[in-house]
Tab-separated table of C-alpha atoms in Angstrom:
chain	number	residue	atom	x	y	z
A	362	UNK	CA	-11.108	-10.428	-15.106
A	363	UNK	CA	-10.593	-7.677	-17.589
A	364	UNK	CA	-14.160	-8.423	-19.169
A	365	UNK	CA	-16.003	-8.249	-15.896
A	366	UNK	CA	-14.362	-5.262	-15.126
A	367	UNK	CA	-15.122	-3.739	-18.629
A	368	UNK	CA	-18.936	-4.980	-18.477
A	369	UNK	CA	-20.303	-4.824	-15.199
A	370	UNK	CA	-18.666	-3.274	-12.820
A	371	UNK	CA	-21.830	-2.693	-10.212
A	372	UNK	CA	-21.215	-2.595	-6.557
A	373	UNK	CA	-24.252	-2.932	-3.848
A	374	UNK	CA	-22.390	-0.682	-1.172
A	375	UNK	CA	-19.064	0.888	-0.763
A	376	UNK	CA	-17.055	2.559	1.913
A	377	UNK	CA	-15.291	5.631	0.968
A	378	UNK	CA	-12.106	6.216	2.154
A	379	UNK	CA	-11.937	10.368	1.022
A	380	UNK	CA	-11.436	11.648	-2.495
A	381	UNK	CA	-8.846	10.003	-4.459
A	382	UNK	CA	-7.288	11.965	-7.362
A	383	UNK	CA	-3.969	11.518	-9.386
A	384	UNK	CA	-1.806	12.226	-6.742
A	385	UNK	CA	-2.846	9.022	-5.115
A	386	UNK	CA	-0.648	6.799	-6.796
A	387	UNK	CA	2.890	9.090	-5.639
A	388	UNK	CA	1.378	11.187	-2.157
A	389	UNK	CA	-0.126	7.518	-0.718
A	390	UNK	CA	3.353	5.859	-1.313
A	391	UNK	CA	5.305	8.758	0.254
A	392	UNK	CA	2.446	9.172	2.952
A	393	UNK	CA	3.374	5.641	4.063
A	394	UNK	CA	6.513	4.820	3.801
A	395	UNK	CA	7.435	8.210	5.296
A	396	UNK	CA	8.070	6.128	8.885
A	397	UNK	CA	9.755	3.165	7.509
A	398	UNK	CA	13.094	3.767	7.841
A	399	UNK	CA	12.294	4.246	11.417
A	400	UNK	CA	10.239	1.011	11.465
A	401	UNK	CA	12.235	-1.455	9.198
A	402	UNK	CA	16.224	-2.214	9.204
A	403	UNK	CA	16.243	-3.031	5.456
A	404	UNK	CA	14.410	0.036	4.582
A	405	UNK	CA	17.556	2.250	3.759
A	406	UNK	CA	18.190	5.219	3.637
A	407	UNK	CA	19.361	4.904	-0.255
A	408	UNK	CA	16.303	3.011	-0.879
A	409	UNK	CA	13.963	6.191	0.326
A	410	UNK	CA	16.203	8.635	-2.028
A	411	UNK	CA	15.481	5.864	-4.896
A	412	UNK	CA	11.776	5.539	-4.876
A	413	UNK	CA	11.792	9.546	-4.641
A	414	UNK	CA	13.938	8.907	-7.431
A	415	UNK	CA	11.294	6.707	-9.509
A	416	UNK	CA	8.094	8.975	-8.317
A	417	UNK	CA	9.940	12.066	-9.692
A	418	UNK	CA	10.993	10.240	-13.128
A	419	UNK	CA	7.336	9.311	-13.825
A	420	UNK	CA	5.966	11.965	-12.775
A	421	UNK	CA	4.489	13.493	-16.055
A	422	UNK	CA	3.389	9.782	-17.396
A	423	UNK	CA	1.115	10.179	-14.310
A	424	UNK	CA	-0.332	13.281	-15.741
A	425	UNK	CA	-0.466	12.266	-19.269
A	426	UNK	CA	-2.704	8.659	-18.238
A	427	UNK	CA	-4.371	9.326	-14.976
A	428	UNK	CA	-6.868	11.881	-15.739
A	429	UNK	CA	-8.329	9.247	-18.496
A	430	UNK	CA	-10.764	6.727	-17.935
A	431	UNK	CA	-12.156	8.074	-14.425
A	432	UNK	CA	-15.115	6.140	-13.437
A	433	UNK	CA	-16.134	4.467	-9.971
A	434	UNK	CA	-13.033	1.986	-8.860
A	435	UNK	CA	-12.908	-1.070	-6.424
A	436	UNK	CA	-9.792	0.414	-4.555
A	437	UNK	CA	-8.301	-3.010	-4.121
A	438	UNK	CA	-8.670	-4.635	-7.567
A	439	UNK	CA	-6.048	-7.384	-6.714
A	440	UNK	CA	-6.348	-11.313	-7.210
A	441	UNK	CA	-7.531	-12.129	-3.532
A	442	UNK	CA	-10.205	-9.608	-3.962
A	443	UNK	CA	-11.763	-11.332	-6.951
A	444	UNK	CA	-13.756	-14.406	-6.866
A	445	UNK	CA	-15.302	-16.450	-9.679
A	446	UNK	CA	-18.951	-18.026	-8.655
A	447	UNK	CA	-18.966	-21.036	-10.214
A	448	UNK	CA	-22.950	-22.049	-10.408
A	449	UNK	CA	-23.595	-18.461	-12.260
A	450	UNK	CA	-20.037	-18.394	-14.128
A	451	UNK	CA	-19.153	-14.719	-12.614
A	452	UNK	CA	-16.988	-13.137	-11.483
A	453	UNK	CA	-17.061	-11.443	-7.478
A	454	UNK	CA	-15.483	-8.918	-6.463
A	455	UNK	CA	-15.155	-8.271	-2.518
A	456	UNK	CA	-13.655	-5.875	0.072
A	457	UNK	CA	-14.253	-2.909	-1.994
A	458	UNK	CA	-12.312	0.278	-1.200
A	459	UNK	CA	-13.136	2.866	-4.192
A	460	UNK	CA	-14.499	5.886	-4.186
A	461	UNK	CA	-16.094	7.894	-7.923
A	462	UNK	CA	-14.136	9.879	-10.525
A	463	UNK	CA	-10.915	7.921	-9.874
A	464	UNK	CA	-8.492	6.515	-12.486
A	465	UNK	CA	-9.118	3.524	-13.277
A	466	UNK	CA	-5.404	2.488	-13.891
A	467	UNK	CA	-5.992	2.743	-10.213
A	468	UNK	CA	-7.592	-0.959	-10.447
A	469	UNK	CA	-5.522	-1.711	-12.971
A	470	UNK	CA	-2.218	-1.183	-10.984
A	471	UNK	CA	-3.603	-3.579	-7.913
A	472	UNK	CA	-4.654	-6.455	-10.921
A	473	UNK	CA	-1.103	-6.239	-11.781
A	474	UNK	CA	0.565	-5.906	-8.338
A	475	UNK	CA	-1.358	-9.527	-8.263
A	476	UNK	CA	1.190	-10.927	-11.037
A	477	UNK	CA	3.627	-8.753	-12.029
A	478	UNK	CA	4.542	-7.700	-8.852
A	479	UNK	CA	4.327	-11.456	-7.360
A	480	UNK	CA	2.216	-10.671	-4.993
A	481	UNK	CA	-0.428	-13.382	-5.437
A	482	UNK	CA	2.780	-15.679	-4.268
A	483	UNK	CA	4.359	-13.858	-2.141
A	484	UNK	CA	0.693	-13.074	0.096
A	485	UNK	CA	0.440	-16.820	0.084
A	486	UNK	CA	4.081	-18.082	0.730
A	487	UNK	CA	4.572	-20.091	-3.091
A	488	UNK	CA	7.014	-20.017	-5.170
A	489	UNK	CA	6.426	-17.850	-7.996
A	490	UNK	CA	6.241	-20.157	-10.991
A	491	UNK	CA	7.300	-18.705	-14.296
A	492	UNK	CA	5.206	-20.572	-16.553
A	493	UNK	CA	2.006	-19.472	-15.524
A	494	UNK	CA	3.371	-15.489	-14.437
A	495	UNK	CA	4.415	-15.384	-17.958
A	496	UNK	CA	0.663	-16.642	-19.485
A	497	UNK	CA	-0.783	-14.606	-17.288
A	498	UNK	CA	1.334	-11.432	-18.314
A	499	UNK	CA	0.853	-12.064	-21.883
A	500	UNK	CA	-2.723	-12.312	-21.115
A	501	UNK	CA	-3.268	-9.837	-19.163
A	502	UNK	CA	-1.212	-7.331	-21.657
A	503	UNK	CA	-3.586	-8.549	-24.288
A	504	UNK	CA	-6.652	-7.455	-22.552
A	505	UNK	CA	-5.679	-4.863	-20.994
A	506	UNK	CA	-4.720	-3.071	-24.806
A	507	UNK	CA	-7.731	-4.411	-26.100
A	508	UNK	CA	-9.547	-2.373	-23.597
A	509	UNK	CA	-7.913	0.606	-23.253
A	510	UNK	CA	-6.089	0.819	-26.378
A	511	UNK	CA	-2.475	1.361	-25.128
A	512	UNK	CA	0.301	-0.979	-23.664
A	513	UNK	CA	-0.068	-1.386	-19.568
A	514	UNK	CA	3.162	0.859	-19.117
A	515	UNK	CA	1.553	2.839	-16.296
A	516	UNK	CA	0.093	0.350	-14.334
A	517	UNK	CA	3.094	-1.780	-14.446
A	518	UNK	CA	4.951	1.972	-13.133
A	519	UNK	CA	3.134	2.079	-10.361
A	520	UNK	CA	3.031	-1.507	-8.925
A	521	UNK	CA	6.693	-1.602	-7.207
A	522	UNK	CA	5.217	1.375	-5.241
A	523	UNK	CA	2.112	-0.513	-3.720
A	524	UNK	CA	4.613	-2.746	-3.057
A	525	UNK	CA	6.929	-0.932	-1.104
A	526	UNK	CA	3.936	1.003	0.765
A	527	UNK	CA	1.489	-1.959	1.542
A	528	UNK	CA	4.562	-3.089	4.068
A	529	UNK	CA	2.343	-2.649	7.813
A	530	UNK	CA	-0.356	-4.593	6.339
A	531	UNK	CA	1.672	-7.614	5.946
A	532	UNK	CA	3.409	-8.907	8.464
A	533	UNK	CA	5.859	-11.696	8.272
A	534	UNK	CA	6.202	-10.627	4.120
A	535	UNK	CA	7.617	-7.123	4.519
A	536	UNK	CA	11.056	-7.597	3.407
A	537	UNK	CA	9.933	-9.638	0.814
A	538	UNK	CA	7.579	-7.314	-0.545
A	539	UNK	CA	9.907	-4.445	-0.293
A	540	UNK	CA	12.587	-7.110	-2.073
A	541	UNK	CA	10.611	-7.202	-4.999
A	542	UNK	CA	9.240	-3.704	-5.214
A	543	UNK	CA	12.713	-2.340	-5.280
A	544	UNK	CA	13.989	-5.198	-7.654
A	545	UNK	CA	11.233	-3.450	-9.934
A	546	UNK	CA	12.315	-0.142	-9.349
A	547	UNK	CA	15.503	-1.322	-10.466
A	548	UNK	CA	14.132	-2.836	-13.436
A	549	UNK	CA	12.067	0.090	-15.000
A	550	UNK	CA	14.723	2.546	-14.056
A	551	UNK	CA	17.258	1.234	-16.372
């Protein structure tokens, strides 16, 4: 996935969806989830104040990282989106949602939502199985320093907030993926 990405990453057509910058990985999160409270039971009150929390904490990593390695992104680099063409032995990627001069730990974030954030298993009702999250971490740490020449700190910062914000567009999962986005919240905050 990594080495597609690095070697040819050509889209035929593209929607835009307006100009993303480096704000999009705090003002999209706060954009959305500013109506959950209203909308969700579980989404507390305390849980609001602790995402502003985690934004605000990370906020100059986001300056430091996402002004590198701009370049035209998928917008939705996750698992589902990706599919592997077996006669020609490549790699597809569908539903595109990018738009040019982005960050590309944009994509990066969304490849990692896929496994660090469970959300391959969670999107598909399976029990996350250890074994293979951990190969795939390892793996996809490898790569992703090979690449880019620094540990996937960033990305991995901004996954629990795609998961807390991608709530509407999933129903019957919400709590689940709110569960886990908070759970690694938790996690990076200690």
């Amino acid at each position: 996935v990594f080495k597609a990405y690095e070697t040819s990453f050509i889209i035929d057509s593209i929607e835009t969806k307006g100009q993303m910058n480096e704000d999009l990985f705090y003002l999209k999160t706060l954009n959305r989830i500013s109506n959950y409270r209203e909308k969700y039971s579980f989404f507390t009150l305390e849980a609001n104040v602790k995402i502003i929390e985690y934004i605000k904490k990370y906020q100059l990593d986001k300056l430091n990282i996402a002004s590198s390695n701009r370049m035209y992104i998928h917008g939705d680099y996750h698992l589902g989106n990706i599919l592997f063409d077996f006669q020609m032995g490549k790699l597809k990627m569908i539903d595109p949602r990018g738009d040019y001069d982005v960050s590309v730990m944009y994509d990066m974030a969304k490849l990692y939502q896929s496994i660090y954030g469970d959300y391959v298993w969670i999107k598909n009702d399976i029990e996350v199985n250890q074994t293979i999250k951990t190969l795939a971490l390892n793996s996809m740490d490898k790569h992703f320093k090979k690449l880019f020449g620094f540990e996937p700190t960033f990305p991995k910062r901004i996954v629990p907030l795609f998961l807390v914000s991608i709530l509407e567009f999933h129903p019957g999962h919400e709590e689940i993926l709110f569960n886990k986005g908070m759970q690694l919240i938790s996690e990076q905050m200690q």
